[in-house]
Amino acid sequence: MFGSQVLETAIGIALFFLAVSLFVTALQEFIATVLKLRANTLSSGIDELLEQKKNLDPVIQAIVNHPRVSPLDGKLSYISSTSFAAATIHVLGGAGDASKDAFNRLDIAVDNLPAGNLKSVLQLAVSRAQGDVTKVEQEVATWFDESMDRLSGRYKRYASYLSLGLGAILAVGMKLDAFAVGSALWVSPVLRDQAAAAAAAAIEKGATTTPAITADVLAMFGFQSFFASFPCGMALLGCLVTAFAVSLGAPFWFDFLQSIVKINVRGTGDKPAKADGS
């Protein structure tokens, strides 16, 4: 009985965190789109990669403005490593020709580049390529991939900070106190049953793509008004716990909810019959 109560309370809390996370995720994506956060992060990352702030070399500019790198509509959101490498080799005169003359042209063009990240990478690639332009292109693509991985980590940090900030505003504004939710679930079997049913429905529908669940779940726990009063003491701490939990993201809470619902289902299933049939 006690174990079931613990699991059902955990299910309700996870459902609550999932509901708030879904709303924050939708709001975060909207803000990121309006502010062009992904595009701006990529653009600044390319600038840093090619050191454009201190480097106005026309060859570097030609790589940046190449059709394989700069989209025609100007909406920069993704650049593949193969496109960047192909553009670089094309601008430097090594594309479409596997001859030794093409490699020599590429070698000379690399030597004429201004000092910086790209020149260092290309010089190393040329020294290893043994006259093969394709190998140079592959090394440039690998370098670009590694650089984009680091840039992706930066974007995820920005998104995490934004999510935490939005979660804090929402949690404090609506007094989304995690402690109050846990307490209400612990003392109310009816609320636990409602939460368990809502959790099962959310899992069946795939709640990570159903933000509408947020309103229903918040109403279930009695959260409807915004900035009716400011939380203090433990209530404020509970709101901050909610904000931190929300920053973990909706996919995290969806997976966690699935896991504990499965445990609860196994724990409340029919007991196996004994050997004597009783």
JSON list of N, CA and C in Angstrom, two decimals, residues 164-210:
[
{"chain": "A", "resi": 164, "resn": "LEU", "atom": "N", "xyz": [15.37, 27.77, -18.24]},
{"chain": "A", "resi": 164, "resn": "LEU", "atom": "CA", "xyz": [15.39, 27.97, -16.79]},
{"chain": "A", "resi": 164, "resn": "LEU", "atom": "C", "xyz": [14.75, 29.31, -16.43]},
{"chain": "A", "resi": 165, "resn": "GLY", "atom": "N", "xyz": [15.05, 30.36, -17.18]},
{"chain": "A", "resi": 165, "resn": "GLY", "atom": "CA", "xyz": [14.47, 31.67, -16.91]},
{"chain": "A", "resi": 165, "resn": "GLY", "atom": "C", "xyz": [12.97, 31.68, -17.10]},
{"chain": "A", "resi": 166, "resn": "LEU", "atom": "N", "xyz": [12.51, 31.08, -18.21]},
{"chain": "A", "resi": 166, "resn": "LEU", "atom": "CA", "xyz": [11.07, 31.02, -18.46]},
{"chain": "A", "resi": 166, "resn": "LEU", "atom": "C", "xyz": [10.36, 30.17, -17.42]},
{"chain": "A", "resi": 167, "resn": "GLY", "atom": "N", "xyz": [11.01, 29.06, -17.04]},
{"chain": "A", "resi": 167, "resn": "GLY", "atom": "CA", "xyz": [10.43, 28.19, -16.02]},
{"chain": "A", "resi": 167, "resn": "GLY", "atom": "C", "xyz": [10.28, 28.91, -14.69]},
{"chain": "A", "resi": 168, "resn": "ALA", "atom": "N", "xyz": [11.29, 29.72, -14.34]},
{"chain": "A", "resi": 168, "resn": "ALA", "atom": "CA", "xyz": [11.24, 30.47, -13.08]},
{"chain": "A", "resi": 168, "resn": "ALA", "atom": "C", "xyz": [10.12, 31.50, -13.11]},
{"chain": "A", "resi": 169, "resn": "ILE", "atom": "N", "xyz": [9.98, 32.22, -14.23]},
{"chain": "A", "resi": 169, "resn": "ILE", "atom": "CA", "xyz": [8.92, 33.22, -14.35]},
{"chain": "A", "resi": 169, "resn": "ILE", "atom": "C", "xyz": [7.54, 32.57, -14.25]},
{"chain": "A", "resi": 170, "resn": "LEU", "atom": "N", "xyz": [7.37, 31.46, -14.96]},
{"chain": "A", "resi": 170, "resn": "LEU", "atom": "CA", "xyz": [6.08, 30.77, -14.95]},
{"chain": "A", "resi": 170, "resn": "LEU", "atom": "C", "xyz": [5.79, 30.17, -13.57]},
{"chain": "A", "resi": 171, "resn": "ALA", "atom": "N", "xyz": [6.80, 29.54, -12.97]},
{"chain": "A", "resi": 171, "resn": "ALA", "atom": "CA", "xyz": [6.59, 28.89, -11.67]},
{"chain": "A", "resi": 171, "resn": "ALA", "atom": "C", "xyz": [6.26, 29.90, -10.58]},
{"chain": "A", "resi": 172, "resn": "VAL", "atom": "N", "xyz": [6.99, 31.00, -10.55]},
{"chain": "A", "resi": 172, "resn": "VAL", "atom": "CA", "xyz": [6.73, 32.03, -9.54]},
{"chain": "A", "resi": 172, "resn": "VAL", "atom": "C", "xyz": [5.43, 32.76, -9.85]},
{"chain": "A", "resi": 173, "resn": "GLY", "atom": "N", "xyz": [5.19, 33.05, -11.13]},
{"chain": "A", "resi": 173, "resn": "GLY", "atom": "CA", "xyz": [3.99, 33.78, -11.52]},
{"chain": "A", "resi": 173, "resn": "GLY", "atom": "C", "xyz": [2.72, 33.04, -11.21]},
{"chain": "A", "resi": 174, "resn": "MET", "atom": "N", "xyz": [2.73, 31.71, -11.36]},
{"chain": "A", "resi": 174, "resn": "MET", "atom": "CA", "xyz": [1.52, 30.91, -11.10]},
{"chain": "A", "resi": 174, "resn": "MET", "atom": "C", "xyz": [1.61, 30.14, -9.80]},
{"chain": "A", "resi": 175, "resn": "LYS", "atom": "N", "xyz": [2.67, 30.39, -9.02]},
{"chain": "A", "resi": 175, "resn": "LYS", "atom": "CA", "xyz": [2.90, 29.67, -7.75]},
{"chain": "A", "resi": 175, "resn": "LYS", "atom": "C", "xyz": [2.86, 28.15, -7.97]},
{"chain": "A", "resi": 176, "resn": "LEU", "atom": "N", "xyz": [3.65, 27.71, -8.95]},
{"chain": "A", "resi": 176, "resn": "LEU", "atom": "CA", "xyz": [3.71, 26.28, -9.27]},
{"chain": "A", "resi": 176, "resn": "LEU", "atom": "C", "xyz": [4.67, 25.60, -8.30]},
{"chain": "A", "resi": 177, "resn": "ASP", "atom": "N", "xyz": [4.19, 25.41, -7.09]},
{"chain": "A", "resi": 177, "resn": "ASP", "atom": "CA", "xyz": [4.98, 24.90, -5.97]},
{"chain": "A", "resi": 177, "resn": "ASP", "atom": "C", "xyz": [5.05, 23.37, -6.03]},
{"chain": "A", "resi": 178, "resn": "ALA", "atom": "N", "xyz": [6.23, 22.82, -6.31]},
{"chain": "A", "resi": 178, "resn": "ALA", "atom": "CA", "xyz": [6.41, 21.37, -6.40]},
{"chain": "A", "resi": 178, "resn": "ALA", "atom": "C", "xyz": [6.09, 20.69, -5.08]},
{"chain": "A", "resi": 179, "resn": "PHE", "atom": "N", "xyz": [6.43, 21.34, -3.96]},
{"chain": "A", "resi": 179, "resn": "PHE", "atom": "CA", "xyz": [6.15, 20.75, -2.65]},
{"chain": "A", "resi": 179, "resn": "PHE", "atom": "C", "xyz": [4.64, 20.65, -2.40]},
{"chain": "A", "resi": 180, "resn": "ALA", "atom": "N", "xyz": [3.90, 21.69, -2.79]},
{"chain": "A", "resi": 180, "resn": "ALA", "atom": "CA", "xyz": [2.45, 21.69, -2.62]},
{"chain": "A", "resi": 180, "resn": "ALA", "atom": "C", "xyz": [1.80, 20.60, -3.48]},
{"chain": "A", "resi": 181, "resn": "VAL", "atom": "N", "xyz": [2.32, 20.42, -4.68]},
{"chain": "A", "resi": 181, "resn": "VAL", "atom": "CA", "xyz": [1.80, 19.38, -5.56]},
{"chain": "A", "resi": 181, "resn": "VAL", "atom": "C", "xyz": [2.04, 18.00, -4.95]},
{"chain": "A", "resi": 182, "resn": "GLY", "atom": "N", "xyz": [3.25, 17.78, -4.47]},
{"chain": "A", "resi": 182, "resn": "GLY", "atom": "CA", "xyz": [3.58, 16.50, -3.85]},
{"chain": "A", "resi": 182, "resn": "GLY", "atom": "C", "xyz": [2.72, 16.23, -2.62]},
{"chain": "A", "resi": 183, "resn": "SER", "atom": "N", "xyz": [2.51, 17.25, -1.80]},
{"chain": "A", "resi": 183, "resn": "SER", "atom": "CA", "xyz": [1.69, 17.10, -0.59]},
{"chain": "A", "resi": 183, "resn": "SER", "atom": "C", "xyz": [0.24, 16.78, -0.94]},
{"chain": "A", "resi": 184, "resn": "ALA", "atom": "N", "xyz": [-0.29, 17.49, -1.95]},
{"chain": "A", "resi": 184, "resn": "ALA", "atom": "CA", "xyz": [-1.68, 17.26, -2.36]},
{"chain": "A", "resi": 184, "resn": "ALA", "atom": "C", "xyz": [-1.87, 15.84, -2.88]},
{"chain": "A", "resi": 185, "resn": "LEU", "atom": "N", "xyz": [-0.92, 15.37, -3.64]},
{"chain": "A", "resi": 185, "resn": "LEU", "atom": "CA", "xyz": [-0.99, 14.01, -4.17]},
{"chain": "A", "resi": 185, "resn": "LEU", "atom": "C", "xyz": [-0.90, 12.98, -3.05]},
{"chain": "A", "resi": 186, "resn": "TRP", "atom": "N", "xyz": [-0.05, 13.23, -2.09]},
{"chain": "A", "resi": 186, "resn": "TRP", "atom": "CA", "xyz": [0.20, 12.27, -1.01]},
{"chain": "A", "resi": 186, "resn": "TRP", "atom": "C", "xyz": [-1.06, 12.03, -0.17]},
{"chain": "A", "resi": 187, "resn": "VAL", "atom": "N", "xyz": [-1.85, 13.09, 0.05]},
{"chain": "A", "resi": 187, "resn": "VAL", "atom": "CA", "xyz": [-3.00, 12.97, 0.96]},
{"chain": "A", "resi": 187, "resn": "VAL", "atom": "C", "xyz": [-4.30, 12.67, 0.22]},
{"chain": "A", "resi": 188, "resn": "SER", "atom": "N", "xyz": [-4.29, 12.74, -1.11]},
{"chain": "A", "resi": 188, "resn": "SER", "atom": "CA", "xyz": [-5.54, 12.57, -1.85]},
{"chain": "A", "resi": 188, "resn": "SER", "atom": "C", "xyz": [-5.49, 11.39, -2.83]},
{"chain": "A", "resi": 189, "resn": "PRO", "atom": "N", "xyz": [-6.11, 10.27, -2.47]},
{"chain": "A", "resi": 189, "resn": "PRO", "atom": "CA", "xyz": [-6.17, 9.12, -3.40]},
{"chain": "A", "resi": 189, "resn": "PRO", "atom": "C", "xyz": [-6.90, 9.48, -4.69]},
{"chain": "A", "resi": 190, "resn": "VAL", "atom": "N", "xyz": [-7.92, 10.35, -4.59]},
{"chain": "A", "resi": 190, "resn": "VAL", "atom": "CA", "xyz": [-8.68, 10.75, -5.79]},
{"chain": "A", "resi": 190, "resn": "VAL", "atom": "C", "xyz": [-7.77, 11.49, -6.77]},
{"chain": "A", "resi": 191, "resn": "LEU", "atom": "N", "xyz": [-6.97, 12.43, -6.24]},
{"chain": "A", "resi": 191, "resn": "LEU", "atom": "CA", "xyz": [-6.05, 13.19, -7.09]},
{"chain": "A", "resi": 191, "resn": "LEU", "atom": "C", "xyz": [-5.00, 12.28, -7.71]},
{"chain": "A", "resi": 192, "resn": "ARG", "atom": "N", "xyz": [-4.53, 11.32, -6.93]},
{"chain": "A", "resi": 192, "resn": "ARG", "atom": "CA", "xyz": [-3.53, 10.37, -7.46]},
{"chain": "A", "resi": 192, "resn": "ARG", "atom": "C", "xyz": [-4.13, 9.55, -8.59]},
{"chain": "A", "resi": 193, "resn": "ASP", "atom": "N", "xyz": [-5.39, 9.13, -8.43]},
{"chain": "A", "resi": 193, "resn": "ASP", "atom": "CA", "xyz": [-6.05, 8.36, -9.49]},
{"chain": "A", "resi": 193, "resn": "ASP", "atom": "C", "xyz": [-6.22, 9.21, -10.75]},
{"chain": "A", "resi": 194, "resn": "GLN", "atom": "N", "xyz": [-6.60, 10.48, -10.57]},
{"chain": "A", "resi": 194, "resn": "GLN", "atom": "CA", "xyz": [-6.74, 11.38, -11.72]},
{"chain": "A", "resi": 194, "resn": "GLN", "atom": "C", "xyz": [-5.40, 11.56, -12.43]},
{"chain": "A", "resi": 195, "resn": "ALA", "atom": "N", "xyz": [-4.35, 11.75, -11.64]},
{"chain": "A", "resi": 195, "resn": "ALA", "atom": "CA", "xyz": [-3.03, 11.95, -12.22]},
{"chain": "A", "resi": 195, "resn": "ALA", "atom": "C", "xyz": [-2.55, 10.70, -12.95]},
{"chain": "A", "resi": 196, "resn": "ALA", "atom": "N", "xyz": [-2.83, 9.52, -12.37]},
{"chain": "A", "resi": 196, "resn": "ALA", "atom": "CA", "xyz": [-2.42, 8.26, -13.01]},
{"chain": "A", "resi": 196, "resn": "ALA", "atom": "C", "xyz": [-3.14, 8.08, -14.35]},
{"chain": "A", "resi": 197, "resn": "ALA", "atom": "N", "xyz": [-4.44, 8.41, -14.37]},
{"chain": "A", "resi": 197, "resn": "ALA", "atom": "CA", "xyz": [-5.20, 8.29, -15.61]},
{"chain": "A", "resi": 197, "resn": "ALA", "atom": "C", "xyz": [-4.69, 9.28, -16.66]},
{"chain": "A", "resi": 198, "resn": "ALA", "atom": "N", "xyz": [-4.40, 10.52, -16.23]},
{"chain": "A", "resi": 198, "resn": "ALA", "atom": "CA", "xyz": [-3.89, 11.53, -17.16]},
{"chain": "A", "resi": 198, "resn": "ALA", "atom": "C", "xyz": [-2.51, 11.14, -17.68]},
{"chain": "A", "resi": 199, "resn": "ALA", "atom": "N", "xyz": [-1.69, 10.54, -16.81]},
{"chain": "A", "resi": 199, "resn": "ALA", "atom": "CA", "xyz": [-0.35, 10.11, -17.22]},
{"chain": "A", "resi": 199, "resn": "ALA", "atom": "C", "xyz": [-0.44, 9.01, -18.26]},
{"chain": "A", "resi": 200, "resn": "ALA", "atom": "N", "xyz": [-1.33, 8.04, -18.04]},
{"chain": "A", "resi": 200, "resn": "ALA", "atom": "CA", "xyz": [-1.50, 6.95, -19.00]},
{"chain": "A", "resi": 200, "resn": "ALA", "atom": "C", "xyz": [-1.97, 7.49, -20.35]},
{"chain": "A", "resi": 201, "resn": "ALA", "atom": "N", "xyz": [-2.90, 8.45, -20.31]},
{"chain": "A", "resi": 201, "resn": "ALA", "atom": "CA", "xyz": [-3.39, 9.04, -21.56]},
{"chain": "A", "resi": 201, "resn": "ALA", "atom": "C", "xyz": [-2.30, 9.82, -22.27]},
{"chain": "A", "resi": 202, "resn": "ALA", "atom": "N", "xyz": [-1.48, 10.52, -21.49]},
{"chain": "A", "resi": 202, "resn": "ALA", "atom": "CA", "xyz": [-0.39, 11.31, -22.09]},
{"chain": "A", "resi": 202, "resn": "ALA", "atom": "C", "xyz": [0.63, 10.40, -22.75]},
{"chain": "A", "resi": 203, "resn": "ILE", "atom": "N", "xyz": [0.95, 9.30, -22.11]},
{"chain": "A", "resi": 203, "resn": "ILE", "atom": "CA", "xyz": [1.92, 8.36, -22.67]},
{"chain": "A", "resi": 203, "resn": "ILE", "atom": "C", "xyz": [1.38, 7.72, -23.94]},
{"chain": "A", "resi": 204, "resn": "GLU", "atom": "N", "xyz": [0.10, 7.38, -23.91]},
{"chain": "A", "resi": 204, "resn": "GLU", "atom": "CA", "xyz": [-0.52, 6.75, -25.08]},
{"chain": "A", "resi": 204, "resn": "GLU", "atom": "C", "xyz": [-0.51, 7.69, -26.29]},
{"chain": "A", "resi": 205, "resn": "LYS", "atom": "N", "xyz": [-0.75, 8.99, -26.03]},
{"chain": "A", "resi": 205, "resn": "LYS", "atom": "CA", "xyz": [-0.82, 9.96, -27.12]},
{"chain": "A", "resi": 205, "resn": "LYS", "atom": "C", "xyz": [0.57, 10.46, -27.54]},
{"chain": "A", "resi": 206, "resn": "GLY", "atom": "N", "xyz": [1.56, 10.28, -26.66]},
{"chain": "A", "resi": 206, "resn": "GLY", "atom": "CA", "xyz": [2.88, 10.84, -26.94]},
{"chain": "A", "resi": 206, "resn": "GLY", "atom": "C", "xyz": [2.89, 12.29, -26.54]},
{"chain": "A", "resi": 207, "resn": "ALA", "atom": "N", "xyz": [2.96, 12.55, -25.24]},
{"chain": "A", "resi": 207, "resn": "ALA", "atom": "CA", "xyz": [2.74, 13.90, -24.71]},
{"chain": "A", "resi": 207, "resn": "ALA", "atom": "C", "xyz": [3.79, 14.91, -25.12]},
{"chain": "A", "resi": 208, "resn": "THR", "atom": "N", "xyz": [4.95, 14.45, -25.58]},
{"chain": "A", "resi": 208, "resn": "THR", "atom": "CA", "xyz": [5.97, 15.43, -25.97]},
{"chain": "A", "resi": 208, "resn": "THR", "atom": "C", "xyz": [5.53, 16.22, -27.19]},
{"chain": "A", "resi": 209, "resn": "THR", "atom": "N", "xyz": [4.50, 15.76, -27.89]},
{"chain": "A", "resi": 209, "resn": "THR", "atom": "CA", "xyz": [3.98, 16.50, -29.04]},
{"chain": "A", "resi": 209, "resn": "THR", "atom": "C", "xyz": [2.55, 17.00, -28.79]},
{"chain": "A", "resi": 210, "resn": "THR", "atom": "N", "xyz": [2.16, 17.00, -27.52]},
{"chain": "A", "resi": 210, "resn": "THR", "atom": "CA", "xyz": [0.80, 17.43, -27.18]},
{"chain": "A", "resi": 210, "resn": "THR", "atom": "C", "xyz": [0.83, 18.48, -26.07]}
]
